[in-house]
XYZ file of C-alpha atoms in Angstrom:
402
model
C 125.818 96.839 113.793
C 126.425 96.083 117.512
C 125.674 98.925 119.871
C 128.784 100.009 122.054
C 128.961 97.964 125.181
C 130.187 99.014 128.576
C 133.835 97.803 129.230
C 134.764 96.689 132.862
C 137.627 95.910 134.462
C 136.645 92.659 136.625
C 140.008 91.677 138.421
C 143.746 91.952 138.019
C 146.682 89.996 139.371
C 150.463 90.040 139.197
C 153.451 87.990 140.222
C 155.759 89.688 142.814
C 158.377 91.640 140.928
C 161.986 90.284 140.955
C 165.439 91.787 140.540
C 166.491 91.142 136.938
C 169.849 89.084 136.634
C 171.560 86.028 138.076
C 171.086 87.087 141.557
C 167.365 87.701 141.243
C 164.772 85.383 142.289
C 163.374 84.492 138.879
C 166.787 83.803 137.205
C 165.783 80.060 137.045
C 162.072 80.870 135.911
C 161.021 80.963 132.385
C 159.184 84.192 131.286
C 156.192 82.306 129.794
C 155.769 80.408 133.030
C 155.536 83.742 135.047
C 152.707 84.965 132.728
C 151.027 81.349 132.765
C 151.120 81.664 136.705
C 149.456 85.201 136.523
C 146.677 83.634 134.257
C 146.022 80.779 136.364
C 145.801 82.873 139.477
C 143.390 85.313 138.096
C 141.187 82.384 137.064
C 141.242 80.710 140.201
C 140.018 84.065 141.792
C 137.288 84.248 139.261
C 135.750 80.399 139.080
C 132.358 81.672 137.781
C 134.030 82.650 134.446
C 133.456 79.980 131.764
C 136.848 79.379 130.260
C 135.366 78.482 126.842
C 133.715 82.031 126.689
C 136.911 83.930 126.914
C 137.094 85.476 123.359
C 140.701 86.340 123.294
C 144.063 86.600 125.444
C 146.481 89.424 124.595
C 149.851 89.168 126.183
C 152.499 91.844 125.872
C 156.313 91.551 125.858
C 159.016 94.214 124.699
C 161.660 91.606 123.606
C 159.693 89.011 121.834
C 162.157 86.143 121.599
C 163.136 82.990 123.394
C 160.678 82.343 126.386
C 159.039 85.519 125.670
C 158.238 84.865 121.880
C 156.126 82.390 119.937
C 152.898 84.483 120.123
C 152.597 84.624 123.880
C 149.018 85.109 124.178
C 148.173 81.893 122.452
C 150.942 79.743 123.924
C 150.292 81.120 127.535
C 146.611 80.504 127.227
C 147.233 76.852 126.135
C 149.752 76.553 129.120
C 147.343 78.102 131.518
C 144.620 75.441 130.514
C 142.328 77.210 128.434
C 140.497 75.744 125.857
C 142.324 75.418 122.472
C 139.227 77.058 120.959
C 140.342 80.267 122.876
C 142.723 82.508 120.507
C 145.533 84.617 121.782
C 148.139 87.005 120.469
C 151.158 89.111 121.487
C 151.616 92.692 121.365
C 154.614 95.298 121.882
C 154.229 98.846 122.897
C 157.362 98.595 124.988
C 156.597 99.822 128.611
C 152.841 100.378 127.641
C 152.625 96.738 126.408
C 149.994 95.560 129.036
C 148.182 98.835 128.910
C 147.847 98.401 125.162
C 146.767 95.015 125.488
C 143.849 95.842 127.801
C 142.953 99.046 125.500
C 142.712 96.810 122.336
C 140.726 94.158 123.978
C 138.508 96.931 125.409
C 137.884 98.124 121.981
C 136.875 94.851 120.828
C 134.335 94.524 123.860
C 133.173 98.010 123.228
C 132.370 97.260 119.753
C 130.400 94.512 120.856
C 132.481 91.724 119.398
C 133.952 90.198 122.738
C 132.367 89.314 125.872
C 135.342 88.258 128.057
C 139.024 88.699 127.442
C 142.295 88.450 129.377
C 145.106 90.997 128.743
C 148.459 91.710 130.605
C 152.062 91.463 130.078
C 155.485 89.884 131.076
C 158.967 91.189 131.024
C 161.989 88.941 131.979
C 164.770 91.597 131.829
C 167.252 89.142 133.406
C 166.908 86.872 130.197
C 166.175 89.555 127.800
C 167.674 92.932 128.622
C 166.075 95.867 127.018
C 167.216 96.373 123.481
C 168.715 92.966 123.380
C 168.812 91.434 119.843
C 167.419 94.716 118.096
C 169.057 96.266 114.979
C 167.906 99.957 115.041
C 167.800 101.083 111.498
C 170.952 103.446 110.880
C 168.819 105.995 109.329
C 167.479 107.076 112.665
C 170.759 108.524 113.691
C 172.391 109.323 110.326
C 169.251 111.181 108.980
C 168.966 112.889 112.409
C 165.540 111.614 113.025
C 166.366 111.028 116.614
C 169.482 111.567 118.627
C 171.448 108.507 119.991
C 170.052 109.469 123.416
C 166.653 108.310 122.309
C 167.620 104.744 122.653
C 168.744 105.055 126.133
C 165.962 105.563 128.490
C 167.975 107.006 131.373
C 169.599 109.716 128.983
C 166.018 110.731 127.921
C 165.148 111.489 131.588
C 168.142 113.527 131.839
C 166.793 115.556 128.993
C 163.655 116.142 130.978
C 165.588 117.819 133.642
C 167.492 119.746 130.910
C 164.215 121.203 129.601
C 162.636 121.848 132.988
C 165.462 123.009 135.383
C 163.000 123.505 138.122
C 162.607 119.746 138.065
C 165.779 119.492 140.230
C 167.761 116.283 141.285
C 166.601 117.171 144.751
C 162.964 117.131 144.034
C 163.392 113.821 142.228
C 165.099 112.343 145.358
C 162.436 113.474 147.540
C 159.769 112.150 145.268
C 161.718 108.660 145.099
C 161.955 108.510 148.965
C 158.381 109.079 149.057
C 157.603 106.113 146.863
C 159.591 103.889 148.907
C 157.802 105.109 152.161
C 154.389 104.883 150.700
C 154.989 101.291 149.342
C 156.393 100.171 152.713
C 153.393 101.600 154.437
C 151.024 99.839 151.994
C 152.777 96.536 152.560
C 152.611 97.033 156.209
C 148.741 97.452 155.880
C 148.550 94.415 153.527
C 147.183 96.470 150.536
C 149.746 95.276 147.878
C 149.720 91.660 148.726
C 146.066 91.050 147.948
C 146.808 91.081 144.303
C 149.991 89.023 144.097
C 150.056 85.468 142.817
C 152.799 83.479 144.771
C 155.345 81.951 142.432
C 157.719 78.790 143.080
C 161.187 79.596 142.552
C 164.558 77.837 142.727
C 167.642 79.158 143.772
C 171.084 77.947 144.880
C 169.579 77.308 148.481
C 166.728 75.122 146.847
C 163.044 75.567 146.165
C 160.958 78.671 147.704
C 158.121 80.616 147.255
C 158.061 84.464 145.897
C 155.400 86.164 147.748
C 156.428 89.820 147.729
C 158.394 92.449 145.607
C 162.108 91.743 145.774
C 163.460 95.247 144.976
C 161.911 97.320 147.603
C 164.289 99.528 149.782
C 162.345 100.834 152.837
C 165.498 101.843 154.320
C 166.254 104.768 151.715
C 167.154 107.844 153.058
C 167.587 111.405 151.240
C 171.345 111.384 152.291
C 171.686 107.903 150.655
C 170.079 109.070 147.367
C 172.163 112.283 147.117
C 175.346 110.156 147.215
C 174.446 107.786 144.315
C 176.277 107.757 141.048
C 174.596 109.297 137.790
C 175.193 106.620 135.277
C 173.843 108.345 132.132
C 175.710 111.569 132.197
C 178.676 112.886 134.577
C 177.048 115.153 137.165
C 173.817 114.025 136.122
C 170.522 113.982 138.007
C 169.051 110.463 137.116
C 170.398 107.684 139.587
C 169.447 104.197 140.419
C 167.532 105.588 143.509
C 165.183 107.972 141.680
C 164.354 105.554 138.858
C 162.848 102.138 138.511
C 165.267 99.286 138.243
C 165.805 96.315 136.004
C 162.899 93.787 136.857
C 161.316 90.462 135.979
C 157.462 89.930 136.513
C 154.077 89.484 134.945
C 150.478 90.639 135.008
C 146.940 89.571 133.981
C 143.570 91.102 133.975
C 139.987 90.197 133.347
C 138.046 92.254 131.141
C 134.213 91.988 130.241
C 131.272 93.711 128.809
C 128.785 94.990 131.235
C 126.201 92.491 129.995
C 128.639 89.538 130.424
C 129.561 90.631 133.878
C 126.047 90.351 134.861
C 125.412 87.186 133.145
C 128.113 85.494 134.888
C 127.774 87.269 138.385
C 130.811 89.137 138.126
C 131.552 92.390 140.240
C 133.309 95.009 138.221
C 136.052 97.021 140.140
C 136.236 99.502 137.435
C 134.459 100.832 134.257
C 136.546 102.247 131.451
C 135.716 105.883 130.373
C 138.394 106.643 127.687
C 141.921 105.693 126.610
C 144.381 107.561 124.722
C 147.827 107.089 123.308
C 150.229 109.914 122.037
C 153.546 110.471 120.520
C 156.313 112.903 121.572
C 160.081 113.484 120.526
C 161.867 110.319 121.549
C 164.628 112.116 123.107
C 162.375 113.239 126.010
C 159.968 110.179 125.812
C 159.154 110.720 129.723
C 156.741 113.553 128.911
C 154.650 111.424 126.888
C 151.896 111.050 129.602
C 151.004 114.593 129.193
C 149.575 114.578 125.616
C 148.195 111.167 126.238
C 146.343 112.424 129.381
C 145.192 115.508 127.515
C 143.733 113.493 124.743
C 142.026 110.978 127.130
C 140.581 113.721 129.294
C 139.265 115.444 126.244
C 137.610 112.453 124.901
C 136.062 111.777 128.340
C 134.749 115.297 128.665
C 136.562 115.472 131.867
C 139.252 117.825 133.439
C 142.143 117.026 135.750
C 139.948 118.418 138.589
C 137.742 115.456 138.269
C 140.275 113.035 138.774
C 140.455 111.856 142.399
C 143.220 109.246 142.025
C 146.366 108.996 139.784
C 148.477 105.895 139.166
C 151.508 107.124 137.395
C 154.203 104.856 136.334
C 157.381 105.624 138.034
C 159.888 105.100 135.230
C 161.885 107.790 136.522
C 160.906 110.434 139.173
C 161.486 113.385 136.697
C 158.835 111.723 134.424
C 156.276 111.955 136.895
C 157.214 115.385 138.155
C 156.764 116.538 134.607
C 153.289 115.470 134.560
C 152.301 116.700 138.017
C 154.040 120.021 137.202
C 152.002 120.354 133.862
C 148.710 120.136 135.668
C 150.008 122.219 138.771
C 149.727 119.175 141.049
C 152.015 119.238 144.035
C 154.778 116.599 144.220
C 153.309 115.144 147.314
C 149.557 115.187 146.466
C 147.813 112.341 148.091
C 145.994 111.577 144.972
C 149.157 110.399 143.359
C 150.272 106.915 143.733
C 149.281 106.690 147.255
C 150.625 103.082 147.572
C 153.974 104.010 146.042
C 155.094 102.980 142.693
C 157.792 101.378 140.399
C 160.624 103.216 141.990
C 159.898 100.987 145.005
C 158.446 97.742 143.472
C 160.144 97.473 140.200
C 158.944 98.140 136.344
C 159.092 94.920 134.326
C 158.428 96.970 131.200
C 155.573 95.461 129.172
C 153.816 94.005 132.589
C 153.484 97.471 134.469
C 150.356 98.974 132.784
C 148.067 96.155 134.610
C 149.903 96.798 137.847
C 148.728 100.481 137.751
C 145.122 99.176 137.222
C 145.248 96.529 139.932
C 146.258 99.396 142.438
C 143.815 101.908 141.205
C 140.936 99.220 141.466
C 141.887 98.310 145.092
C 141.934 102.051 146.009
C 138.569 102.583 144.523
C 137.136 99.895 146.576
C 138.205 101.993 149.694
C 137.423 105.305 148.172
C 133.653 105.657 147.318
C 134.071 109.253 147.492
C 136.361 109.201 144.074
C 134.516 108.743 141.059
C 137.428 108.912 138.377
C 140.981 107.670 138.299
C 143.938 107.576 135.814
C 146.437 105.065 134.937
C 149.268 106.631 132.808
C 152.797 105.906 131.708
C 155.597 107.084 129.436
C 156.731 104.677 126.699
C 159.976 104.224 125.091
C 160.945 105.782 121.737
C 158.459 108.912 122.433
C 154.904 107.878 123.523
C 152.532 108.055 126.348
C 149.392 106.098 127.263
C 146.691 107.073 129.318
C 143.265 105.310 130.461
C 140.525 106.898 132.704
C 138.410 104.530 134.970
C 135.213 105.230 136.789
C 134.694 103.813 140.391
C 131.665 101.568 140.486
C 131.521 102.212 144.190
C 131.213 105.809 143.873
C 128.700 107.582 146.202
C 127.706 111.256 146.035
C 127.073 110.988 149.729
C 130.555 110.001 150.233
C 131.995 112.509 148.092
C 130.013 115.255 149.829
C 131.495 114.109 153.244
C 134.932 113.887 151.951
């Protein structure tokens, strides 16, 4: 039996995230072309990787039909120019699709069966709105397994506000404003662009190039947020301003065993420590990161106090606040999403897990004083996913200075 191998995150890229719909920059772009562009960009950044040594390609999509169907991992690998000897598959865990792709590939690497793998995700919510074409079994509602709210993500966020009244709309709005401000600052400092793969786009004005996220709103104010409509409930608390939008985009990550990274001269950006997925009541799916994080920390033998950086997917501001509140972390703690998050840049469902990893990896490079970081997210229908990573740049000397 093969011994357990170290699993490392070598590199990750993503396309700029676009606004879903006819007015979005990717309306005339195929979903599979987005993820192919990400894979090609990833391999161009890592020319020493022998393409024929890649053991698998796992690409996630939530709505697996049309240009997001046909076993994306396989078709995208062929379209990206990988040898036909490289296999691939598609995967779906809704919002945590790309995270699950990375986790499952990491398991194969850790078991000693894979040396190199590519994981990622794509969601073209303009072409494939969430829930389009699905036929939920009527037993879910008729037998009261879940409430009808469970199928509407915004309604589940309202239920978190109900359960934790101290997580007010005002706190959610303040958190959302902070996300916009931090993302604007990160863009101004050139921190986000380094992992973006430009995409050629065709609009009514002609051909252009997508080089930045389309949905950022740096002009956001608390006053503006306070006046937004609450579409999921009259006099509710969830708005378009304190939640992620409907977006299009793709991500791709290169994973390797520690020995393969050395063999091919690859410099790991992160080392995987542990990962976990957990289920919760679908009606309050946003609290999923809490049990998933507890499980991942327990498996790693760590506590939250050991974690120096947290990349938390901002599906809804209240969902992030529920995680922070559970661990007694301040809403504006500098460890949390220091470059902003999905409220500002977007959340193309199945692709977002690798975006979190990209940002954590880039922050690790700047923070040798931080040893461990977390990427975590809530998942539709009542789940959460968490991965814990170790910083290969960690220095005890730097940590003492900090």
